[in-house]
mmCIF file with all atom_site columns, C-alpha atoms in Angstrom:
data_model
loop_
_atom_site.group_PDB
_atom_site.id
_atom_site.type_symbol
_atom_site.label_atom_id
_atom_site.label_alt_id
_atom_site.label_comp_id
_atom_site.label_asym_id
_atom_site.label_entity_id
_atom_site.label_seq_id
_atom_site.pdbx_PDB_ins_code
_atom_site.Cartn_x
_atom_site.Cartn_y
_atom_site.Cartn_z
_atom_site.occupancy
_atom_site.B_iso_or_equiv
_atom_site.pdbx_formal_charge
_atom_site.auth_seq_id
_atom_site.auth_comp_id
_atom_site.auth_asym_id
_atom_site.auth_atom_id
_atom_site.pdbx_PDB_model_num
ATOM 1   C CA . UNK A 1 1   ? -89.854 -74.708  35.690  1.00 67.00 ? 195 UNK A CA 1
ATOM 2   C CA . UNK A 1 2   ? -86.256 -75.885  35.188  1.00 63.00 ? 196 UNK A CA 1
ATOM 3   C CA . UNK A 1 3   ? -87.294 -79.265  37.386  1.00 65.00 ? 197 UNK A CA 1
ATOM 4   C CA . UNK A 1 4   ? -89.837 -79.436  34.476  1.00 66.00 ? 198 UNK A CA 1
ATOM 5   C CA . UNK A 1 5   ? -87.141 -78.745  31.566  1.00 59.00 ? 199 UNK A CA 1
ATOM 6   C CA . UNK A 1 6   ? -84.995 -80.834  33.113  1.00 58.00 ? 200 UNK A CA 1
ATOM 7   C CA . UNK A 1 7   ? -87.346 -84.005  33.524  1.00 57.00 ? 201 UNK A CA 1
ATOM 8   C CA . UNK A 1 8   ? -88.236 -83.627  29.891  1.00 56.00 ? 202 UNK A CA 1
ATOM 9   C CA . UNK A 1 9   ? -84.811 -83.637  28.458  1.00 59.00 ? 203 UNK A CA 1
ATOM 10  C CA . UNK A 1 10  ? -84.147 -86.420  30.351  1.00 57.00 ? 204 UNK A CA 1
ATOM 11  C CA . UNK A 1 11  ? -87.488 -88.835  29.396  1.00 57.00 ? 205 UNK A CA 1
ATOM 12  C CA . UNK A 1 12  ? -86.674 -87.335  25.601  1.00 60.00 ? 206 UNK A CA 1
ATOM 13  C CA . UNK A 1 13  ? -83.028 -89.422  26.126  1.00 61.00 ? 207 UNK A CA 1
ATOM 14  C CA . UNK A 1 14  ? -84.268 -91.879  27.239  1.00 58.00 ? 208 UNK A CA 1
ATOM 15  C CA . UNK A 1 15  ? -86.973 -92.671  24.550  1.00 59.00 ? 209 UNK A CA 1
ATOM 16  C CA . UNK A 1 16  ? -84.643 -92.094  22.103  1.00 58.00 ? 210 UNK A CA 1
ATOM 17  C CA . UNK A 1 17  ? -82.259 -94.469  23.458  1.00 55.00 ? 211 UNK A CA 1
ATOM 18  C CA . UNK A 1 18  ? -84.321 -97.177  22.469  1.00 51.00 ? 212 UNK A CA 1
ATOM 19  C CA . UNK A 1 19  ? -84.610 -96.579  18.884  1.00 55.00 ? 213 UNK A CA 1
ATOM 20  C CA . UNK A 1 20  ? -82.816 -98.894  16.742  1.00 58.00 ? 214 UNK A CA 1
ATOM 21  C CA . UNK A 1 21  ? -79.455 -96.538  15.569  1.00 57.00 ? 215 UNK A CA 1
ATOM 22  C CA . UNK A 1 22  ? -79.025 -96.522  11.334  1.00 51.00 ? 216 UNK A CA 1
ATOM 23  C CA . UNK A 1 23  ? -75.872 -97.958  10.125  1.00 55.00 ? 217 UNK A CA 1
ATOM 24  C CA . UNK A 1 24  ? -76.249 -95.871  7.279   1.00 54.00 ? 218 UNK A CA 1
ATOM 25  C CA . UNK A 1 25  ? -75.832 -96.862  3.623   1.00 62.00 ? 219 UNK A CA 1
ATOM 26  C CA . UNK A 1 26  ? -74.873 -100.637 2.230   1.00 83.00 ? 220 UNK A CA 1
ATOM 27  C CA . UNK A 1 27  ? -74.734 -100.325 -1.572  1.00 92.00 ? 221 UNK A CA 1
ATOM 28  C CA . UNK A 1 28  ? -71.479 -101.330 -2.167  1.00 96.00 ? 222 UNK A CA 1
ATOM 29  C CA . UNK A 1 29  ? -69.638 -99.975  -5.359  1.00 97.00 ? 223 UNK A CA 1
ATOM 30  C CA . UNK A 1 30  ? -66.509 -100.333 -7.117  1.00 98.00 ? 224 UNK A CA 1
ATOM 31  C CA . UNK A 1 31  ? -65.587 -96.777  -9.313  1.00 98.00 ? 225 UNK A CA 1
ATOM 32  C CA . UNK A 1 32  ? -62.764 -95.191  -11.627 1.00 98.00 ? 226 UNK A CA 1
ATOM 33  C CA . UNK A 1 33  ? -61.094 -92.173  -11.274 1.00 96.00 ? 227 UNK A CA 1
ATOM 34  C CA . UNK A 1 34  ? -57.934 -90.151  -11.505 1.00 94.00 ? 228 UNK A CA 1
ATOM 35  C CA . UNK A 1 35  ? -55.964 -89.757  -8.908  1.00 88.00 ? 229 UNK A CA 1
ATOM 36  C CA . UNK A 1 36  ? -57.855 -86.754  -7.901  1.00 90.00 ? 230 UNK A CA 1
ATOM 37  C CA . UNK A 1 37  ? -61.214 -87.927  -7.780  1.00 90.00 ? 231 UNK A CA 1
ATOM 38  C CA . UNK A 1 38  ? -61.890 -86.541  -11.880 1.00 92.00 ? 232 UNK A CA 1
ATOM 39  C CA . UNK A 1 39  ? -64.045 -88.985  -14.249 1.00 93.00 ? 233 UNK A CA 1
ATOM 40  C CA . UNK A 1 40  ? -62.262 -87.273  -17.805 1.00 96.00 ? 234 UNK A CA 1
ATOM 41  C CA . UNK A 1 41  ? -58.649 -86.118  -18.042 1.00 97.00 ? 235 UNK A CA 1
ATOM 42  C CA . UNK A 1 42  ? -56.689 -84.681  -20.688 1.00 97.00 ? 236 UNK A CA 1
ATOM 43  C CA . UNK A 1 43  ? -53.175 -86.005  -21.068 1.00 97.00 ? 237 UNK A CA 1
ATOM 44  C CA . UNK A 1 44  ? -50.644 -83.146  -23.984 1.00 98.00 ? 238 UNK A CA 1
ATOM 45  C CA . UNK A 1 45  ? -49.304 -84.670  -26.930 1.00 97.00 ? 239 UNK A CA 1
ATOM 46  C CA . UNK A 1 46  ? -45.434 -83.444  -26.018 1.00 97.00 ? 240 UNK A CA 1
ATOM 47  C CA . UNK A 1 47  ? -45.437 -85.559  -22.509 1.00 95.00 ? 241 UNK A CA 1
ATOM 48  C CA . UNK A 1 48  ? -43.672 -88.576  -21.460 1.00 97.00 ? 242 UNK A CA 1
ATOM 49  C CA . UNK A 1 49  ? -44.458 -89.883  -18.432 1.00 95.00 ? 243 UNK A CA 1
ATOM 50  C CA . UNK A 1 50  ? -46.647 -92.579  -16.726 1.00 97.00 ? 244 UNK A CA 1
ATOM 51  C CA . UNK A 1 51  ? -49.722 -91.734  -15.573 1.00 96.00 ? 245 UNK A CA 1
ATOM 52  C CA . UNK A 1 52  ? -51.666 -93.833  -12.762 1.00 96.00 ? 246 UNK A CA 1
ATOM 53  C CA . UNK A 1 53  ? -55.712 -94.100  -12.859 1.00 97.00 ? 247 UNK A CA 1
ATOM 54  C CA . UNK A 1 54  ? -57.389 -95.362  -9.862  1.00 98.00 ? 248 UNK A CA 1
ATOM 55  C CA . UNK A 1 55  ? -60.100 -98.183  -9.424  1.00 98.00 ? 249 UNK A CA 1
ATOM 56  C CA . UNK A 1 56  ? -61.637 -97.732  -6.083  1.00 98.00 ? 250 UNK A CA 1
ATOM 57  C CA . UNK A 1 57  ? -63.719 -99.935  -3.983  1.00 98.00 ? 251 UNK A CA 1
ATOM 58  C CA . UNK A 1 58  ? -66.487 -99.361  -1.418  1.00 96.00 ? 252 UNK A CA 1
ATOM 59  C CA . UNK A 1 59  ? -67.672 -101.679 0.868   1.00 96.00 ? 253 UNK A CA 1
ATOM 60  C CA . UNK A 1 60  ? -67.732 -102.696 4.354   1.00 94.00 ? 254 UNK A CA 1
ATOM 61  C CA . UNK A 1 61  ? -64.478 -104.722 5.020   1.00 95.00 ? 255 UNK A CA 1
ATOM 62  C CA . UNK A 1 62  ? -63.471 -107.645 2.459   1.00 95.00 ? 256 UNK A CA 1
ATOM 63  C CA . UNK A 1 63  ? -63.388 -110.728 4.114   1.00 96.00 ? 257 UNK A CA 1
ATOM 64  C CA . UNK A 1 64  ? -62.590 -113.060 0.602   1.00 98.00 ? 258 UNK A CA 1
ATOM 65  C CA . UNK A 1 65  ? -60.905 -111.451 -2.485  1.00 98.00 ? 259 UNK A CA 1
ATOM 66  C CA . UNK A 1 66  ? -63.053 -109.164 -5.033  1.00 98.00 ? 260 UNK A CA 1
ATOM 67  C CA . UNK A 1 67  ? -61.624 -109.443 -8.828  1.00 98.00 ? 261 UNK A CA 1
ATOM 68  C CA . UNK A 1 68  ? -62.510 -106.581 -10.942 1.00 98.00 ? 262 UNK A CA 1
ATOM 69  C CA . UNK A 1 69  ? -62.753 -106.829 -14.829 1.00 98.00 ? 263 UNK A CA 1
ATOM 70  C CA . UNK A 1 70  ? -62.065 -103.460 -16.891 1.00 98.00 ? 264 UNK A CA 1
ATOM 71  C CA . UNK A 1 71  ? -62.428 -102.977 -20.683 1.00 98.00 ? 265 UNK A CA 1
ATOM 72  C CA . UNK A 1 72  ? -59.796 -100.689 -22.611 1.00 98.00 ? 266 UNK A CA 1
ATOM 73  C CA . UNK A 1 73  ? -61.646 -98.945  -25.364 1.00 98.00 ? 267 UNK A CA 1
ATOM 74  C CA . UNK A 1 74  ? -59.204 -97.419  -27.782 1.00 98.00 ? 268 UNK A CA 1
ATOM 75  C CA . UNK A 1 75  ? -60.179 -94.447  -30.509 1.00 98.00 ? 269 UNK A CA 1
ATOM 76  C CA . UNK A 1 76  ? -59.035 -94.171  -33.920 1.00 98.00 ? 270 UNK A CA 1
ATOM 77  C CA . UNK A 1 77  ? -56.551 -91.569  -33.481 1.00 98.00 ? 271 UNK A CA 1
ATOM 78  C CA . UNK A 1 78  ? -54.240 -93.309  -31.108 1.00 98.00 ? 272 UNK A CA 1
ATOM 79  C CA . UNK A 1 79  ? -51.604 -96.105  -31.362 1.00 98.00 ? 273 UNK A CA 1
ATOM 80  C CA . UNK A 1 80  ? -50.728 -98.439  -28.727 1.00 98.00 ? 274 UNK A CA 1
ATOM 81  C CA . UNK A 1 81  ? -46.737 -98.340  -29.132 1.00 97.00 ? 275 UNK A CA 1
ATOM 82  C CA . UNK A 1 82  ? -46.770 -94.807  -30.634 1.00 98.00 ? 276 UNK A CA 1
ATOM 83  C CA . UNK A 1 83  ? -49.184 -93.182  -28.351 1.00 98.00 ? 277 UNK A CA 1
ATOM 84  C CA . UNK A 1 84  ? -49.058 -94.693  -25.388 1.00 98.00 ? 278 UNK A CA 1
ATOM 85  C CA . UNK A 1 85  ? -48.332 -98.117  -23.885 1.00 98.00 ? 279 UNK A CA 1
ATOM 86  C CA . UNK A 1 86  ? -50.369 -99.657  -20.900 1.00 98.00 ? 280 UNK A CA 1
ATOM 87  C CA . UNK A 1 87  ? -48.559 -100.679 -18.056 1.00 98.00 ? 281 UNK A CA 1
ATOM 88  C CA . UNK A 1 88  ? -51.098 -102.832 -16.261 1.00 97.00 ? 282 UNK A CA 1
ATOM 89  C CA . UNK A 1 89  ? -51.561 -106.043 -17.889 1.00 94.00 ? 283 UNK A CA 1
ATOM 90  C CA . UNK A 1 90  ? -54.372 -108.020 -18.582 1.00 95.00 ? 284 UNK A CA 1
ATOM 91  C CA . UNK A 1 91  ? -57.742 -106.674 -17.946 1.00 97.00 ? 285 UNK A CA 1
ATOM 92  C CA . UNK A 1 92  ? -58.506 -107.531 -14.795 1.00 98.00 ? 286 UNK A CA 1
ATOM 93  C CA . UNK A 1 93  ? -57.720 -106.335 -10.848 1.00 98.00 ? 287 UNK A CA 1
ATOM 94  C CA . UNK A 1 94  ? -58.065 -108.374 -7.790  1.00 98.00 ? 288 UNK A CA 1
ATOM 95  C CA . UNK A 1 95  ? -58.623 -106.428 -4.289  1.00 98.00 ? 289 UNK A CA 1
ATOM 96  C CA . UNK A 1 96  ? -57.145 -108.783 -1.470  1.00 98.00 ? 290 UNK A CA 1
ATOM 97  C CA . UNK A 1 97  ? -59.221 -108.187 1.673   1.00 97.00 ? 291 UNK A CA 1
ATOM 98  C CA . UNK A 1 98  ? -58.033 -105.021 3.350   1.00 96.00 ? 292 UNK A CA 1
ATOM 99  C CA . UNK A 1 99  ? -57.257 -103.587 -0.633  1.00 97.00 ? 293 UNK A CA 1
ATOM 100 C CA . UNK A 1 100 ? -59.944 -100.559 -1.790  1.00 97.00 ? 294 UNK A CA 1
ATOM 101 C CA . UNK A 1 101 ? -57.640 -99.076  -4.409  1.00 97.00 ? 295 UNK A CA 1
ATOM 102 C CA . UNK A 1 102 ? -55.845 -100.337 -7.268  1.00 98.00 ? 296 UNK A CA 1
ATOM 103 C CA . UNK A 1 103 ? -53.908 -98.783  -10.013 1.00 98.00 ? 297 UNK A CA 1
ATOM 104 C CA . UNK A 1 104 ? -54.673 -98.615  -13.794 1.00 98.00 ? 298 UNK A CA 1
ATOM 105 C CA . UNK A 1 105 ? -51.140 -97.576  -15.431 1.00 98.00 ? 299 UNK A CA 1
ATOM 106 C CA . UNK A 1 106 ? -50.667 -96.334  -18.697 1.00 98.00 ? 300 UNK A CA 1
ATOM 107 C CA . UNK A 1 107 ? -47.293 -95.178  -19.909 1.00 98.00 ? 301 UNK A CA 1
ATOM 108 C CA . UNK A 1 108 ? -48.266 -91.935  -22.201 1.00 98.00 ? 302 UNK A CA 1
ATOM 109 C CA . UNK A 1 109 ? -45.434 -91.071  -25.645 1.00 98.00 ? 303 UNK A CA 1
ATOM 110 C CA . UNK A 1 110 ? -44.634 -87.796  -26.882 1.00 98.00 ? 304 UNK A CA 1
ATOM 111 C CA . UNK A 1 111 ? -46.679 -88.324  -29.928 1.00 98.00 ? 305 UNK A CA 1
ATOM 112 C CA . UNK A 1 112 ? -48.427 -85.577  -32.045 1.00 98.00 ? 306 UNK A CA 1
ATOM 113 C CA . UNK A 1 113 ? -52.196 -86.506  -32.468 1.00 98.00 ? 307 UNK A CA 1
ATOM 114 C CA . UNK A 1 114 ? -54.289 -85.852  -35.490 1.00 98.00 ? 308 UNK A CA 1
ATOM 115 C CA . UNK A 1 115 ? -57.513 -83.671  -33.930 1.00 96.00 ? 309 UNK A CA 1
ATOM 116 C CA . UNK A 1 116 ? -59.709 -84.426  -36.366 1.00 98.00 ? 310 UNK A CA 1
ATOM 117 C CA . UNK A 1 117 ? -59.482 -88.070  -35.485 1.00 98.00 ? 311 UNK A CA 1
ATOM 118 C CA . UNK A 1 118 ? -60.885 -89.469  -31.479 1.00 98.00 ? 312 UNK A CA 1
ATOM 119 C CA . UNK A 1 119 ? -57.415 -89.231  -29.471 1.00 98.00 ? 313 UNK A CA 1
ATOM 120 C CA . UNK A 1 120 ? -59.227 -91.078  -26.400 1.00 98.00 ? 314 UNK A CA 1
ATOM 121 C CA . UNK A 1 121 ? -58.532 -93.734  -24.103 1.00 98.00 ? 315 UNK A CA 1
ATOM 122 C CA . UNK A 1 122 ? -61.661 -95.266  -22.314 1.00 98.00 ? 316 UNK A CA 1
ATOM 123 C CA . UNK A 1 123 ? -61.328 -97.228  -19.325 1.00 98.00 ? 317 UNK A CA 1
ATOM 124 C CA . UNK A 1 124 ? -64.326 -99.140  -18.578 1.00 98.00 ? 318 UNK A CA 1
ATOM 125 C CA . UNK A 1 125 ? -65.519 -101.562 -15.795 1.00 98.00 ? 319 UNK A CA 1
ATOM 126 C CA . UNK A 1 126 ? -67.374 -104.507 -16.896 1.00 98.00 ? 320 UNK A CA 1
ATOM 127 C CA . UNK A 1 127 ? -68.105 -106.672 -14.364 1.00 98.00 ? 321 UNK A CA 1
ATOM 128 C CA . UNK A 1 128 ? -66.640 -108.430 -10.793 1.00 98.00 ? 322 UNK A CA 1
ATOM 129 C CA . UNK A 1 129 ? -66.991 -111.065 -8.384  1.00 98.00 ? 323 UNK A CA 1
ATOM 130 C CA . UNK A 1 130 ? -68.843 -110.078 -5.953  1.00 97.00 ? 324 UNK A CA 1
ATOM 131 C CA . UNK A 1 131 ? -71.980 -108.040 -8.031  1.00 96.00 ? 325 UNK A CA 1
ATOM 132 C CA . UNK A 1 132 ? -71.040 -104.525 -6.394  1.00 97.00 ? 326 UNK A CA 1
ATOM 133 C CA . UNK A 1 133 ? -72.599 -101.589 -8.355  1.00 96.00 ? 327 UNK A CA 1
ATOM 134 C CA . UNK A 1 134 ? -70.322 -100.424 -11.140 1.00 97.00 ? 328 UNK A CA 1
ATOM 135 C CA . UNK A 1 135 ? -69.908 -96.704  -11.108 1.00 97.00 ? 329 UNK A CA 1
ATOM 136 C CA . UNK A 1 136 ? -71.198 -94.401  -7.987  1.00 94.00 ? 330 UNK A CA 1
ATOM 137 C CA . UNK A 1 137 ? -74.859 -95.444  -6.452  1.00 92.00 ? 331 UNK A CA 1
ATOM 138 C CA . UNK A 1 138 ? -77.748 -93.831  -8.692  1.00 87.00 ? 332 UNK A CA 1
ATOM 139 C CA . UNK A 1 139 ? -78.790 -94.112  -12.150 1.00 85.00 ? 333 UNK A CA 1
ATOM 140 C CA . UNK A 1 140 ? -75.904 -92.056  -13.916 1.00 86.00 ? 334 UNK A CA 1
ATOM 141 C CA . UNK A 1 141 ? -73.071 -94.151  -13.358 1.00 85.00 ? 335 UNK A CA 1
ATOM 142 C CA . UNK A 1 142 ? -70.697 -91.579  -12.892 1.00 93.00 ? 336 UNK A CA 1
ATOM 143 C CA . UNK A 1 143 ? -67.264 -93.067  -12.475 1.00 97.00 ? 337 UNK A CA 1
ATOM 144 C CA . UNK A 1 144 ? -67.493 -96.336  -13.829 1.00 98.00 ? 338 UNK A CA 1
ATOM 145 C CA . UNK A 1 145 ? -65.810 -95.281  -16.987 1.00 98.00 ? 339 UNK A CA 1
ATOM 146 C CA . UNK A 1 146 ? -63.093 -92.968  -17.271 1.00 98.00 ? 340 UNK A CA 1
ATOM 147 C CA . UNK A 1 147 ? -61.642 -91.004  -20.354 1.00 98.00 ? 341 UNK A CA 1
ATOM 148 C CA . UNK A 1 148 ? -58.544 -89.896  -21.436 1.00 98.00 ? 342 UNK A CA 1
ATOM 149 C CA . UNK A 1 149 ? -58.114 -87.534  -24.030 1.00 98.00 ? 343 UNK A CA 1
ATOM 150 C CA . UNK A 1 150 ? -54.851 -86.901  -25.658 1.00 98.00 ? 344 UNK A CA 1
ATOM 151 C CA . UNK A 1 151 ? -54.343 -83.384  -27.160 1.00 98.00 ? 345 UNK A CA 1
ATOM 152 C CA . UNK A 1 152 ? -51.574 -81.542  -29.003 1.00 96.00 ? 346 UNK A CA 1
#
């Protein structure tokens, strides 16, 4: 009976040696986040301090550079200057092969907000090089925006 068991086990490796193995998943993405993994923040009136916002990239390895284009949407409550001040320049990121992350600074003022106006800072991705999905896999893109919310 074990002889038996033991032939079995041994044809069942063997079959399944010969299947083709599944290199799982190729939909590569690019997404934004904070620094710990969140899609909204909210950042107090009475700070001062730089904050850094990540723009992540997911792919098998790079083998030519990837240049990411972002969108900063502004609401009416909020002054650039006043407010805050945005570090990063420009509205665009290039990931150098071996690169997957890349910051998004923004420099945030002690500044009291008026909260019946929108006190938020949207960071959206737009487009890049290389036609990656924008936001995590799936009909939701989750992550390809992020917003900041400034509160008193």
């Amino acid at each position: 009976m074990k002889r038996i068991l033991f032939l079995c086990l041994v044809l069942a490796t063997l079959v399944s040696c010969n299947k083709e193995e599944f290199d799982g998943y190729d939909n590569p993405f690019v997404s934004i986040a904070t620094e710990t993994g969140a899609s909204s923040i909210t950042v107090l009136s009475n700070v001062n301090n730089i904050n850094t916002y990540m723009v992540l990239v997911s792919s098998r390895p790079l083998e030519t550079p990837l240049t990411v284009n972002y969108q900063i949407t502004v609401g009416d409550g909020l002054e650039e200057g006043v407010d805050y001040e945005l570090v990063t320049t420009g509205n665009s990121l290039v990931f150098e092969p071996g690169v997957y992350d890349m910051p998004v600074r923004i420099r945030w003022m002690s500044h009291p907000v008026d909260e019946s106006k929108d006190n938020t800072l949207t960071i959206t991705l737009t487009s890049n090089s290389k036609d990656f999905t924008l936001g995590l896999p799936g009909k939701s893109g989750y992550r390809k925006s992020l917003v900041i919310e400034k509160k008193n």
